[in-house]
Amino acid sequence: MKPATIILHREFTIGEVDNRLYGAFIEHLGRAIYGGLYEPDHPSADGDGFRQDVLDLVRELNVPVVRYPGGNFVSGYNWEDGVGDKGRRPRRLDLAWKTVETNQFGTDEFMDWTKKAKTQAMMAINLGTRGVNSARQLVEYCNHSGGTTWSDLRISHGYPDPHKIPIWCLGNEMDGNWQIGHKTAAEYGRLAQESAKVMRWIDPTIELIVCGSSHRGMDTYIDWETTVLDYTYDLVDYLSLHTYFGNRADNTPNFLAMSVGMDAFIEEVIATCDYVKAKKRSSKKMMLAFDEWNVWFHSNEDDRKIEPWSIAPPQLEDVYSFEDALVVGCMLISLIKHADRVKIGCIAQLVNVIAPIMTQNGGGIYRQTIFYPYLHASTYGRGIALDLNLKSPTYEDSTFGQVPYLESVAVWNPEAEKLTIFAVNRNLDQGLSLIGDLRDFEDYRIMSHTVLEHENLKAFNSFDHPDEVKPQAYGGTEVKNGQLEGVLLKASWNVILLEQNKH
Ligand code: AHR
């Protein structure tokens, strides 16, 4: 098989990677909050009831932004239920996930948690059962300094300084009939427009995300984006995209190719934004927020067996395999390849619920397989994304056509003089020779090559075997005469770090 080739050149740039590309999502769902972020009786809990073992791993991931409180949950949520005296907070039926919400954790607790997690909040408002009035009151509660009913209520709860939440989502997946208060594109477009207008009147510094389609397969896909942007183009900063992949047919080559569909999704949504821009003769370029993405399918069957109206049951607890980590790696590469337009990304979700971190109530914690590509991208993927002019041998897939075995992107950090190549070899049977033209980085040398690989595509981590799948150092690449040469192991995620030779 011919080698795959890439060219790394300082002038071949895609764009600056926004750090918020490596964000995450936390919803009032299953054990994401209760048993995840918040478990007052846990041995590691601090005075606020936050699990320190979870905070440690979240800080290890260096998560820049966390979207909250949903998801589908937000479309039935009364944010007032979750503030003030915990003893007086109501229990409510959550119709989105058929559970009982105790409201022991709410907006103020989340803001306390973000400080300890060294992250920033991204707050979603309820545009399902509620609208302009509750949106403006929540922005006033969170971001107005004081001297008014809602800001003074926050102060009376022990928060004299405003939370200053910088990014707000105008509802969640409003195109889906599973959503509480599902709307047509025109109904949602008008509501989002009016909500955005008054939210900005209260705090002109906030950034706003308007809902795009729930996924690329929606019947209303593209018409939804066009109509919603017709109403909101001038008032919002980002359009959202959501995607979950699964290996339901146990066809791994097809599963690994799904990020090709993610590339197409992003490019179609960019084209739609630019169509509306042209129609409006606007000078503004709409950016994208991929604020839910991951693999999600393992837990579907178990979720059907959960007793309705339980409190914090183990919902959506996918245990991720090694091949899922490869797909997550490909999805991260897809986001970085579109760094010029995708400015915010949120892996969905962060703890227990389809998450890189798994906990036991009252017990331990472990890093799922998908933790590692996310950690690597968040740690080494900050800088300028480079266009690699990638050429790779391909395989045929019935959905995606000719799929390159090599999926790859590079990020160059000019200040630190570091260059990172992220690469997945989709070939399940053979190593893939890689040749990189490094002449523009000829004074760079390889610092490390880390690989995530396993003989068994279905291998997974667990409380008993937390390190079954974990990254290893690999010596399979070298730089000679301005050329990077190496072999990427079959079915592997690779992080090749290069640094300017200072001597
Ligand atoms: O992340 C789980 C769910 O997936 C979210 O609540 C919803 O927005 C999406 O359908």
Short mmCIF file of C-alpha atoms and ligand atoms in Angstrom, two decimals:
data_model
loop_
_atom_site.label_atom_id
_atom_site.label_comp_id
_atom_site.label_asym_id
_atom_site.label_seq_id
_atom_site.Cartn_x
_atom_site.Cartn_y
_atom_site.Cartn_z
CA MET A 1 0.00 0.00 0.00
CA LYS A 2 1.27 3.51 -0.84
CA PRO A 3 2.23 5.72 2.12
CA ALA A 4 -0.04 8.52 3.27
CA THR A 5 1.50 11.98 2.84
CA ILE A 6 1.07 15.32 4.57
CA ILE A 7 2.74 18.72 4.16
CA LEU A 8 3.31 20.93 7.19
CA HIS A 9 3.85 24.59 6.35
CA ARG A 10 3.42 27.74 8.42
CA GLU A 11 1.61 29.45 5.55
CA PHE A 12 -0.95 26.65 5.02
CA THR A 13 -3.26 27.63 7.84
CA ILE A 14 -6.91 26.80 8.48
CA GLY A 15 -7.28 29.29 11.32
CA GLU A 16 -6.75 29.96 14.98
CA VAL A 17 -8.14 27.23 17.23
CA ASP A 18 -10.49 28.80 19.76
CA ASN A 19 -9.72 27.19 23.15
CA ARG A 20 -13.47 26.77 23.65
CA LEU A 21 -13.39 24.04 20.99
CA TYR A 22 -12.49 21.67 23.86
CA GLY A 23 -15.54 22.41 25.99
CA ALA A 24 -18.00 19.95 27.55
CA PHE A 25 -21.63 19.63 28.57
CA ILE A 26 -23.35 18.79 31.87
CA GLU A 27 -27.09 18.19 32.06
CA HIS A 28 -29.52 17.40 34.87
CA LEU A 29 -29.69 13.83 33.60
CA GLY A 30 -29.00 10.52 35.31
CA ARG A 31 -25.90 10.70 37.50
CA ALA A 32 -24.19 13.59 35.68
CA ILE A 33 -24.84 16.00 38.52
CA TYR A 34 -26.02 13.81 41.42
CA GLY A 35 -23.29 11.20 41.90
CA GLY A 36 -21.08 13.00 39.39
CA LEU A 37 -20.35 16.65 40.18
CA TYR A 38 -22.31 16.71 43.43
CA GLU A 39 -22.41 14.00 46.09
CA PRO A 40 -22.31 15.54 49.59
CA ASP A 41 -21.93 12.13 51.28
CA HIS A 42 -18.99 11.03 49.16
CA PRO A 43 -15.68 10.64 51.06
CA SER A 44 -13.99 13.09 48.67
CA ALA A 45 -16.77 15.73 48.84
CA ASP A 46 -15.76 19.24 49.88
CA GLY A 47 -17.87 21.66 51.95
CA ASP A 48 -20.02 22.41 48.88
CA GLY A 49 -20.71 18.72 48.28
CA PHE A 50 -18.53 18.61 45.15
CA ARG A 51 -16.57 15.42 44.50
CA GLN A 52 -12.87 16.24 44.53
CA ASP A 53 -11.95 13.16 42.53
CA VAL A 54 -14.22 14.41 39.72
CA LEU A 55 -12.85 17.94 39.96
CA ASP A 56 -9.30 16.56 39.70
CA LEU A 57 -10.05 14.77 36.43
CA VAL A 58 -11.99 17.73 35.02
CA ARG A 59 -9.02 19.98 35.78
CA GLU A 60 -6.71 17.40 34.16
CA LEU A 61 -8.80 17.74 30.99
CA ASN A 62 -8.44 21.54 31.16
CA VAL A 63 -12.05 22.08 30.07
CA PRO A 64 -12.45 25.70 28.94
CA VAL A 65 -16.25 25.93 28.96
CA VAL A 66 -19.17 23.81 30.25
CA ARG A 67 -22.69 24.02 28.85
CA TYR A 68 -25.49 23.67 31.48
CA PRO A 69 -28.26 22.70 32.54
CA GLY A 70 -29.39 20.90 29.36
CA GLY A 71 -30.06 19.42 26.90
CA ASN A 72 -33.63 18.23 26.78
CA PHE A 73 -33.96 18.92 30.51
CA VAL A 74 -33.74 22.68 30.05
CA SER A 75 -36.93 22.81 27.99
CA GLY A 76 -39.03 22.07 31.09
CA TYR A 77 -36.81 23.73 33.71
CA ASN A 78 -37.82 26.53 36.05
CA TRP A 79 -34.45 27.96 37.05
CA GLU A 80 -36.05 29.57 40.16
CA ASP A 81 -36.58 26.03 41.58
CA GLY A 82 -32.81 25.61 41.86
CA VAL A 83 -31.80 28.73 43.79
CA GLY A 84 -32.05 29.76 47.43
CA ASP A 85 -32.61 27.66 50.54
CA LYS A 86 -32.09 24.00 49.62
CA GLY A 87 -34.66 22.89 52.18
CA ARG A 88 -37.39 24.79 50.33
CA ARG A 89 -36.55 23.75 46.78
CA PRO A 90 -39.36 21.80 45.07
CA ARG A 91 -39.16 18.30 43.65
CA ARG A 92 -40.39 18.24 40.07
CA LEU A 93 -41.18 15.65 37.44
CA ASP A 94 -38.62 15.95 34.65
CA LEU A 95 -40.57 14.96 31.55
CA ALA A 96 -37.50 14.93 29.32
CA TRP A 97 -35.89 11.95 31.09
CA LYS A 98 -38.87 10.65 33.14
CA THR A 99 -37.15 11.21 36.47
CA VAL A 100 -37.69 13.26 39.63
CA GLU A 101 -35.50 16.36 39.92
CA THR A 102 -34.69 17.33 43.53
CA ASN A 103 -33.20 20.74 42.64
CA GLN A 104 -30.49 20.36 45.28
CA PHE A 105 -28.06 21.64 42.67
CA GLY A 106 -28.88 24.71 40.59
CA THR A 107 -27.46 27.82 38.96
CA ASP A 108 -25.46 29.12 41.94
CA GLU A 109 -24.01 25.70 42.78
CA PHE A 110 -23.02 25.30 39.14
CA MET A 111 -21.25 28.65 39.18
CA ASP A 112 -19.39 27.65 42.37
CA TRP A 113 -18.41 24.38 40.70
CA THR A 114 -17.12 26.11 37.52
CA LYS A 115 -14.74 28.18 39.65
CA LYS A 116 -13.33 25.07 41.31
CA ALA A 117 -13.14 23.28 37.96
CA LYS A 118 -11.32 26.29 36.46
CA THR A 119 -13.81 26.52 33.64
CA GLN A 120 -16.35 28.98 32.28
CA ALA A 121 -20.14 28.60 32.21
CA MET A 122 -22.27 28.44 29.08
CA MET A 123 -25.90 28.76 30.20
CA ALA A 124 -28.93 27.48 28.29
CA ILE A 125 -32.36 29.09 28.72
CA ASN A 126 -35.72 27.34 28.53
CA LEU A 127 -37.45 28.17 25.24
CA GLY A 128 -39.67 25.07 25.45
CA THR A 129 -42.19 25.85 28.19
CA ARG A 130 -40.98 29.39 28.84
CA GLY A 131 -39.81 32.40 26.90
CA VAL A 132 -38.74 36.03 26.89
CA ASN A 133 -39.76 36.83 30.45
CA SER A 134 -37.95 34.02 32.25
CA ALA A 135 -34.93 34.53 29.95
CA ARG A 136 -34.61 38.17 30.87
CA GLN A 137 -35.08 37.41 34.56
CA LEU A 138 -32.36 34.75 34.52
CA VAL A 139 -29.89 37.09 32.79
CA GLU A 140 -30.77 39.77 35.35
CA TYR A 141 -30.28 37.26 38.20
CA CYS A 142 -26.92 36.12 36.89
CA ASN A 143 -25.33 39.14 35.23
CA HIS A 144 -26.82 42.35 36.66
CA SER A 145 -24.82 43.88 39.50
CA GLY A 146 -27.65 44.70 41.94
CA GLY A 147 -30.43 47.06 42.97
CA THR A 148 -33.22 45.19 41.14
CA THR A 149 -35.54 42.37 42.16
CA TRP A 150 -33.69 39.50 40.46
CA SER A 151 -30.13 40.71 41.03
CA ASP A 152 -30.94 41.41 44.68
CA LEU A 153 -32.36 37.90 44.99
CA ARG A 154 -28.97 36.54 43.89
CA ILE A 155 -27.26 38.80 46.46
CA SER A 156 -29.63 37.53 49.17
CA HIS A 157 -28.52 33.98 48.28
CA GLY A 158 -24.93 34.88 49.15
CA TYR A 159 -23.60 36.03 45.77
CA PRO A 160 -22.83 39.76 45.99
CA ASP A 161 -20.94 39.75 42.69
CA PRO A 162 -22.71 38.95 39.43
CA HIS A 163 -21.88 35.58 37.88
CA LYS A 164 -21.07 37.33 34.56
CA ILE A 165 -21.96 34.35 32.39
CA PRO A 166 -20.53 35.19 28.96
CA ILE A 167 -22.23 32.65 26.62
CA TRP A 168 -25.92 31.76 26.44
CA CYS A 169 -27.78 29.10 24.43
CA LEU A 170 -31.23 30.04 23.15
CA GLY A 171 -32.95 26.77 24.07
CA ASN A 172 -32.04 23.24 23.02
CA GLU A 173 -32.88 21.10 19.96
CA MET A 174 -36.12 22.99 19.36
CA ASP A 175 -36.59 21.21 15.98
CA GLY A 176 -37.11 17.81 17.63
CA ASN A 177 -40.56 16.46 18.50
CA TRP A 178 -39.02 14.83 21.63
CA GLN A 179 -38.41 18.33 22.97
CA ILE A 180 -40.82 19.73 25.57
CA GLY A 181 -42.38 22.68 23.72
CA HIS A 182 -41.08 21.61 20.27
CA LYS A 183 -41.55 24.39 17.71
CA THR A 184 -41.61 25.01 14.00
CA ALA A 185 -38.64 26.91 12.62
CA ALA A 186 -40.70 30.10 12.31
CA GLU A 187 -42.11 29.81 15.84
CA TYR A 188 -38.66 29.20 17.27
CA GLY A 189 -36.99 31.83 15.08
CA ARG A 190 -39.31 34.58 16.37
CA LEU A 191 -39.00 33.48 20.00
CA ALA A 192 -35.20 33.25 19.78
CA GLN A 193 -35.10 36.69 18.12
CA GLU A 194 -37.13 38.38 20.86
CA SER A 195 -35.30 36.54 23.65
CA ALA A 196 -31.91 37.46 22.18
CA LYS A 197 -32.97 41.09 21.88
CA VAL A 198 -33.97 41.53 25.52
CA MET A 199 -31.11 39.42 26.88
CA ARG A 200 -28.69 41.72 25.08
CA TRP A 201 -30.53 44.79 26.37
CA ILE A 202 -29.73 43.61 29.91
CA ASP A 203 -26.14 42.61 29.13
CA PRO A 204 -24.76 43.73 25.75
CA THR A 205 -21.51 41.81 26.35
CA ILE A 206 -23.04 38.32 26.19
CA GLU A 207 -22.59 35.98 23.23
CA LEU A 208 -25.58 34.00 21.96
CA ILE A 209 -25.98 30.59 20.35
CA VAL A 210 -29.13 29.83 18.36
CA CYS A 211 -30.33 26.25 17.80
CA GLY A 212 -29.54 24.58 14.51
CA SER A 213 -30.76 21.08 13.66
CA SER A 214 -30.55 18.28 16.25
CA HIS A 215 -28.67 16.20 13.71
CA ARG A 216 -27.96 16.01 9.99
CA GLY A 217 -30.74 13.46 9.41
CA MET A 218 -33.63 15.68 10.52
CA ASP A 219 -36.37 16.09 7.88
CA THR A 220 -36.25 19.85 8.38
CA TYR A 221 -32.43 20.02 8.11
CA ILE A 222 -31.18 23.14 6.25
CA ASP A 223 -34.70 24.62 5.93
CA TRP A 224 -34.61 24.93 9.74
CA GLU A 225 -31.22 26.68 9.71
CA THR A 226 -32.27 29.02 6.90
CA THR A 227 -35.53 30.10 8.57
CA VAL A 228 -34.06 30.44 12.05
CA LEU A 229 -31.14 32.52 10.75
CA ASP A 230 -33.52 34.67 8.71
CA TYR A 231 -34.98 35.82 12.05
CA THR A 232 -31.85 35.90 14.18
CA TYR A 233 -28.78 36.47 11.97
CA ASP A 234 -27.99 39.95 13.28
CA LEU A 235 -28.62 39.07 16.94
CA VAL A 236 -26.66 35.86 17.48
CA ASP A 237 -23.01 34.87 17.31
CA TYR A 238 -23.16 31.11 16.76
CA LEU A 239 -25.43 28.46 15.24
CA SER A 240 -25.41 25.10 17.04
CA LEU A 241 -24.83 21.60 15.66
CA HIS A 242 -25.32 18.25 17.48
CA THR A 243 -24.17 14.75 16.47
CA TYR A 244 -23.93 11.34 18.11
CA PHE A 245 -22.45 8.28 16.38
CA GLY A 246 -22.90 4.59 17.17
CA ASN A 247 -21.69 1.22 15.88
CA ARG A 248 -25.18 -0.28 15.88
CA ALA A 249 -24.55 -2.67 12.97
CA ASP A 250 -21.17 -3.72 14.39
CA ASN A 251 -19.49 -2.51 11.20
CA THR A 252 -16.29 -0.91 12.48
CA PRO A 253 -14.93 0.39 9.13
CA ASN A 254 -18.24 2.21 8.65
CA PHE A 255 -18.24 3.44 12.27
CA LEU A 256 -14.71 4.85 11.87
CA ALA A 257 -15.79 6.62 8.68
CA MET A 258 -18.64 8.53 10.38
CA SER A 259 -16.49 11.60 10.96
CA VAL A 260 -16.53 12.03 7.18
CA GLY A 261 -20.26 12.71 7.66
CA MET A 262 -19.40 15.15 10.44
CA ASP A 263 -17.12 17.05 8.02
CA ALA A 264 -19.96 17.22 5.50
CA PHE A 265 -22.43 18.34 8.20
CA ILE A 266 -20.18 21.23 9.24
CA GLU A 267 -19.56 22.26 5.65
CA GLU A 268 -23.27 22.17 4.75
CA VAL A 269 -24.14 24.32 7.77
CA ILE A 270 -21.37 26.81 6.88
CA ALA A 271 -22.77 27.00 3.32
CA THR A 272 -26.24 27.71 4.76
CA CYS A 273 -24.94 30.44 7.06
CA ASP A 274 -23.14 32.03 4.13
CA TYR A 275 -26.28 31.80 1.98
CA VAL A 276 -28.24 33.76 4.61
CA LYS A 277 -25.31 36.19 4.92
CA ALA A 278 -25.44 36.82 1.16
CA LYS A 279 -29.24 37.13 1.17
CA LYS A 280 -29.01 39.78 3.88
CA ARG A 281 -25.99 41.50 2.27
CA SER A 282 -24.46 41.17 5.72
CA SER A 283 -20.80 41.72 6.50
CA LYS A 284 -21.05 39.42 9.53
CA LYS A 285 -19.71 35.87 9.35
CA MET A 286 -21.73 33.40 11.44
CA MET A 287 -19.63 31.06 13.58
CA LEU A 288 -20.61 27.57 14.72
CA ALA A 289 -20.96 25.96 18.14
CA PHE A 290 -20.81 22.14 17.95
CA ASP A 291 -22.25 22.03 21.43
CA GLU A 292 -23.13 18.32 21.63
CA TRP A 293 -21.00 15.61 20.06
CA ASN A 294 -19.87 12.11 21.03
CA VAL A 295 -20.48 8.39 20.59
CA TRP A 296 -23.80 7.30 22.12
CA PHE A 297 -25.48 3.92 21.64
CA HIS A 298 -24.19 1.35 24.17
CA SER A 299 -26.69 2.26 26.90
CA ASN A 300 -29.84 2.53 24.74
CA GLU A 301 -31.18 -0.92 25.69
CA ASP A 302 -30.47 -0.58 29.45
CA ASP A 303 -32.13 2.83 29.54
CA ARG A 304 -35.43 1.31 28.46
CA LYS A 305 -35.40 -0.80 31.66
CA ILE A 306 -35.05 2.12 34.07
CA GLU A 307 -37.96 2.64 36.44
CA PRO A 308 -39.71 5.95 35.56
CA TRP A 309 -39.63 8.75 38.10
CA SER A 310 -36.48 7.58 39.89
CA ILE A 311 -34.00 10.10 41.29
CA ALA A 312 -30.66 10.26 39.45
CA PRO A 313 -30.82 6.74 37.94
CA PRO A 314 -27.87 5.41 35.89
CA GLN A 315 -29.08 6.75 32.53
CA LEU A 316 -27.03 6.96 29.32
CA GLU A 317 -24.05 5.29 31.00
CA ASP A 318 -22.18 4.14 27.91
CA VAL A 319 -19.05 2.18 28.74
CA TYR A 320 -16.73 3.11 25.93
CA SER A 321 -14.61 0.69 23.94
CA PHE A 322 -11.24 1.25 22.31
CA GLU A 323 -12.86 1.71 18.87
CA ASP A 324 -15.12 4.43 20.34
CA ALA A 325 -11.94 6.30 21.32
CA LEU A 326 -10.77 6.15 17.69
CA VAL A 327 -14.09 7.64 16.56
CA VAL A 328 -13.86 10.38 19.21
CA GLY A 329 -10.33 11.08 17.94
CA CYS A 330 -11.65 11.40 14.37
CA MET A 331 -14.45 13.72 15.61
CA LEU A 332 -11.91 15.95 17.38
CA ILE A 333 -9.84 16.09 14.19
CA SER A 334 -12.99 17.07 12.28
CA LEU A 335 -13.60 19.97 14.69
CA ILE A 336 -9.98 21.17 14.43
CA LYS A 337 -10.08 20.91 10.61
CA HIS A 338 -12.92 23.46 10.72
CA ALA A 339 -11.36 25.72 13.36
CA ASP A 340 -11.91 28.78 11.18
CA ARG A 341 -15.70 28.46 11.67
CA VAL A 342 -16.32 26.08 14.58
CA LYS A 343 -15.38 28.15 17.61
CA ILE A 344 -17.10 26.24 20.40
CA GLY A 345 -17.30 22.47 20.89
CA CYS A 346 -18.87 20.55 23.79
CA ILE A 347 -18.24 16.85 24.22
CA ALA A 348 -21.52 15.44 25.53
CA GLN A 349 -21.29 14.91 28.32
CA LEU A 350 -18.60 15.22 31.03
CA VAL A 351 -19.32 12.79 33.90
CA ASN A 352 -21.21 9.44 33.92
CA VAL A 353 -23.75 10.35 31.21
CA ILE A 354 -22.09 9.43 27.86
CA ALA A 355 -18.91 10.74 29.38
CA PRO A 356 -15.11 10.46 29.51
CA ILE A 357 -15.26 10.23 33.34
CA MET A 358 -17.13 7.43 35.16
CA THR A 359 -17.86 7.33 38.90
CA GLN A 360 -19.48 4.99 41.42
CA ASN A 361 -21.87 6.47 43.97
CA GLY A 362 -19.91 6.54 47.21
CA GLY A 363 -17.00 4.88 45.43
CA GLY A 364 -14.28 5.22 42.82
CA ILE A 365 -13.69 6.86 39.50
CA TYR A 366 -11.97 5.95 36.23
CA ARG A 367 -11.00 7.43 32.88
CA GLN A 368 -12.99 5.94 30.01
CA THR A 369 -11.19 5.16 26.73
CA ILE A 370 -12.52 8.36 25.14
CA PHE A 371 -10.91 10.41 27.93
CA TYR A 372 -7.55 10.15 26.18
CA PRO A 373 -8.12 11.67 22.72
CA TYR A 374 -10.10 14.44 24.42
CA LEU A 375 -7.27 15.04 26.91
CA HIS A 376 -4.67 15.07 24.14
CA ALA A 377 -6.61 17.49 21.94
CA SER A 378 -7.34 19.82 24.86
CA THR A 379 -3.71 19.73 26.00
CA TYR A 380 -1.85 19.89 22.69
CA GLY A 381 -4.44 21.22 20.24
CA ARG A 382 -4.25 24.92 21.08
CA GLY A 383 -2.70 27.20 18.48
CA ILE A 384 -3.11 27.50 14.72
CA ALA A 385 -4.70 24.65 12.80
CA LEU A 386 -2.71 23.69 9.70
CA ASP A 387 -4.12 22.42 6.43
CA LEU A 388 -2.08 19.29 5.66
CA ASN A 389 -2.86 18.70 1.98
CA LEU A 390 -3.42 15.10 3.11
CA LYS A 391 -3.20 12.26 0.59
CA SER A 392 -4.01 8.77 1.76
CA PRO A 393 -4.87 5.34 0.43
CA THR A 394 -8.58 4.70 0.85
CA TYR A 395 -11.14 1.97 1.48
CA GLU A 396 -14.64 1.67 0.08
CA ASP A 397 -17.60 2.21 2.41
CA SER A 398 -21.20 1.85 1.28
CA THR A 399 -22.28 5.08 3.05
CA PHE A 400 -19.24 7.31 2.73
CA GLY A 401 -17.61 6.14 -0.54
CA GLN A 402 -13.80 6.24 -0.66
CA VAL A 403 -12.67 6.80 2.94
CA PRO A 404 -9.02 7.75 3.63
CA TYR A 405 -7.25 5.39 6.02
CA LEU A 406 -5.47 8.41 7.46
CA GLU A 407 -7.46 11.05 9.35
CA SER A 408 -5.18 13.85 10.48
CA VAL A 409 -4.68 17.50 11.31
CA ALA A 410 -1.85 19.52 12.88
CA VAL A 411 -1.81 22.42 15.31
CA TRP A 412 1.13 24.80 15.50
CA ASN A 413 1.77 26.92 18.57
CA PRO A 414 4.10 29.72 17.37
CA GLU A 415 4.73 31.16 20.86
CA ALA A 416 5.81 27.85 22.33
CA GLU A 417 7.37 26.78 18.98
CA LYS A 418 5.56 23.45 19.21
CA LEU A 419 3.80 21.46 16.55
CA THR A 420 1.36 18.61 17.17
CA ILE A 421 0.15 16.10 14.61
CA PHE A 422 -3.03 14.24 15.53
CA ALA A 423 -3.61 11.15 13.40
CA VAL A 424 -5.91 8.12 13.27
CA ASN A 425 -5.10 5.09 11.18
CA ARG A 426 -8.50 3.65 10.21
CA ASN A 427 -6.91 0.50 8.78
CA LEU A 428 -7.89 -2.37 11.09
CA ASP A 429 -5.42 -4.87 9.61
CA GLN A 430 -2.22 -3.03 8.73
CA GLY A 431 0.09 -0.27 9.81
CA LEU A 432 0.08 2.83 7.62
CA SER A 433 3.30 4.45 6.39
CA LEU A 434 3.25 8.20 6.91
CA ILE A 435 5.52 10.70 5.19
CA GLY A 436 5.40 14.33 6.27
CA ASP A 437 7.07 17.19 4.40
CA LEU A 438 8.57 19.21 7.24
CA ARG A 439 10.85 21.50 5.24
CA ASP A 440 9.17 24.62 6.66
CA PHE A 441 9.77 23.23 10.16
CA GLU A 442 13.22 21.85 9.42
CA ASP A 443 14.61 22.90 12.83
CA TYR A 444 11.90 20.90 14.64
CA ARG A 445 12.54 17.54 16.25
CA ILE A 446 10.21 14.87 17.60
CA MET A 447 9.67 15.18 21.34
CA SER A 448 7.27 12.27 21.68
CA HIS A 449 4.91 10.04 19.79
CA THR A 450 2.04 8.78 21.92
CA VAL A 451 -0.26 6.06 20.70
CA LEU A 452 -3.58 4.64 21.86
CA GLU A 453 -3.90 1.09 20.51
CA HIS A 454 -5.27 -2.28 21.59
CA GLU A 455 -5.49 -5.75 20.04
CA ASN A 456 -9.18 -5.85 20.91
CA LEU A 457 -11.34 -3.14 19.35
CA LYS A 458 -14.00 -3.81 21.99
CA ALA A 459 -11.62 -3.48 24.99
CA PHE A 460 -12.82 -1.05 27.67
CA ASN A 461 -11.77 0.39 31.01
CA SER A 462 -13.65 -0.37 34.23
CA PHE A 463 -13.38 0.08 37.99
CA ASP A 464 -11.51 -3.27 38.15
CA HIS A 465 -9.31 -2.60 35.11
CA PRO A 466 -9.04 1.19 34.81
CA ASP A 467 -5.90 1.02 32.62
CA GLU A 468 -6.93 -1.65 30.13
CA VAL A 469 -6.84 0.99 27.38
CA LYS A 470 -4.37 3.76 27.94
CA PRO A 471 -1.84 5.74 25.90
CA GLN A 472 1.70 4.47 25.49
CA ALA A 473 4.94 6.00 24.25
CA TYR A 474 5.76 4.80 20.72
CA GLY A 475 9.04 5.14 18.86
CA GLY A 476 7.73 4.61 15.35
CA THR A 477 8.49 8.03 13.81
CA GLU A 478 11.62 10.02 13.02
CA VAL A 479 12.63 13.20 11.20
CA LYS A 480 15.35 12.96 8.52
CA ASN A 481 16.35 15.70 6.10
CA GLY A 482 13.18 17.73 6.55
CA GLN A 483 10.97 14.67 6.28
CA LEU A 484 8.91 12.94 8.94
CA GLU A 485 8.76 9.20 8.40
CA GLY A 486 6.98 6.56 10.37
CA VAL A 487 4.39 3.85 10.56
CA LEU A 488 1.09 4.40 12.33
CA LEU A 489 0.02 1.17 13.99
CA LYS A 490 -3.15 -0.49 12.72
CA ALA A 491 -6.31 0.97 14.31
CA SER A 492 -4.54 3.65 16.34
CA TRP A 493 -4.84 7.20 17.68
CA ASN A 494 -1.52 9.06 17.47
CA VAL A 495 -0.19 12.30 18.92
CA ILE A 496 3.17 13.31 17.48
CA LEU A 497 4.72 16.26 19.30
CA LEU A 498 7.50 18.26 17.67
CA GLU A 499 9.42 21.14 19.12
CA GLN A 500 11.90 23.64 17.75
CA ASN A 501 15.44 22.48 18.33
CA LYS A 502 16.84 25.20 20.57
CA HIS A 503 20.52 24.16 20.12
O1 AHR B 1 -26.89 14.56 25.63
C1 AHR B 1 -28.08 13.84 25.71
C2 AHR B 1 -29.22 14.50 24.94
O2 AHR B 1 -28.94 14.46 23.57
C3 AHR B 1 -29.46 15.96 25.20
O3 AHR B 1 -30.25 16.19 26.32
C4 AHR B 1 -30.16 16.42 23.97
O4 AHR B 1 -29.93 17.76 23.68
C5 AHR B 1 -29.65 15.48 22.89
O5 AHR B 1 -30.67 14.92 22.15
#
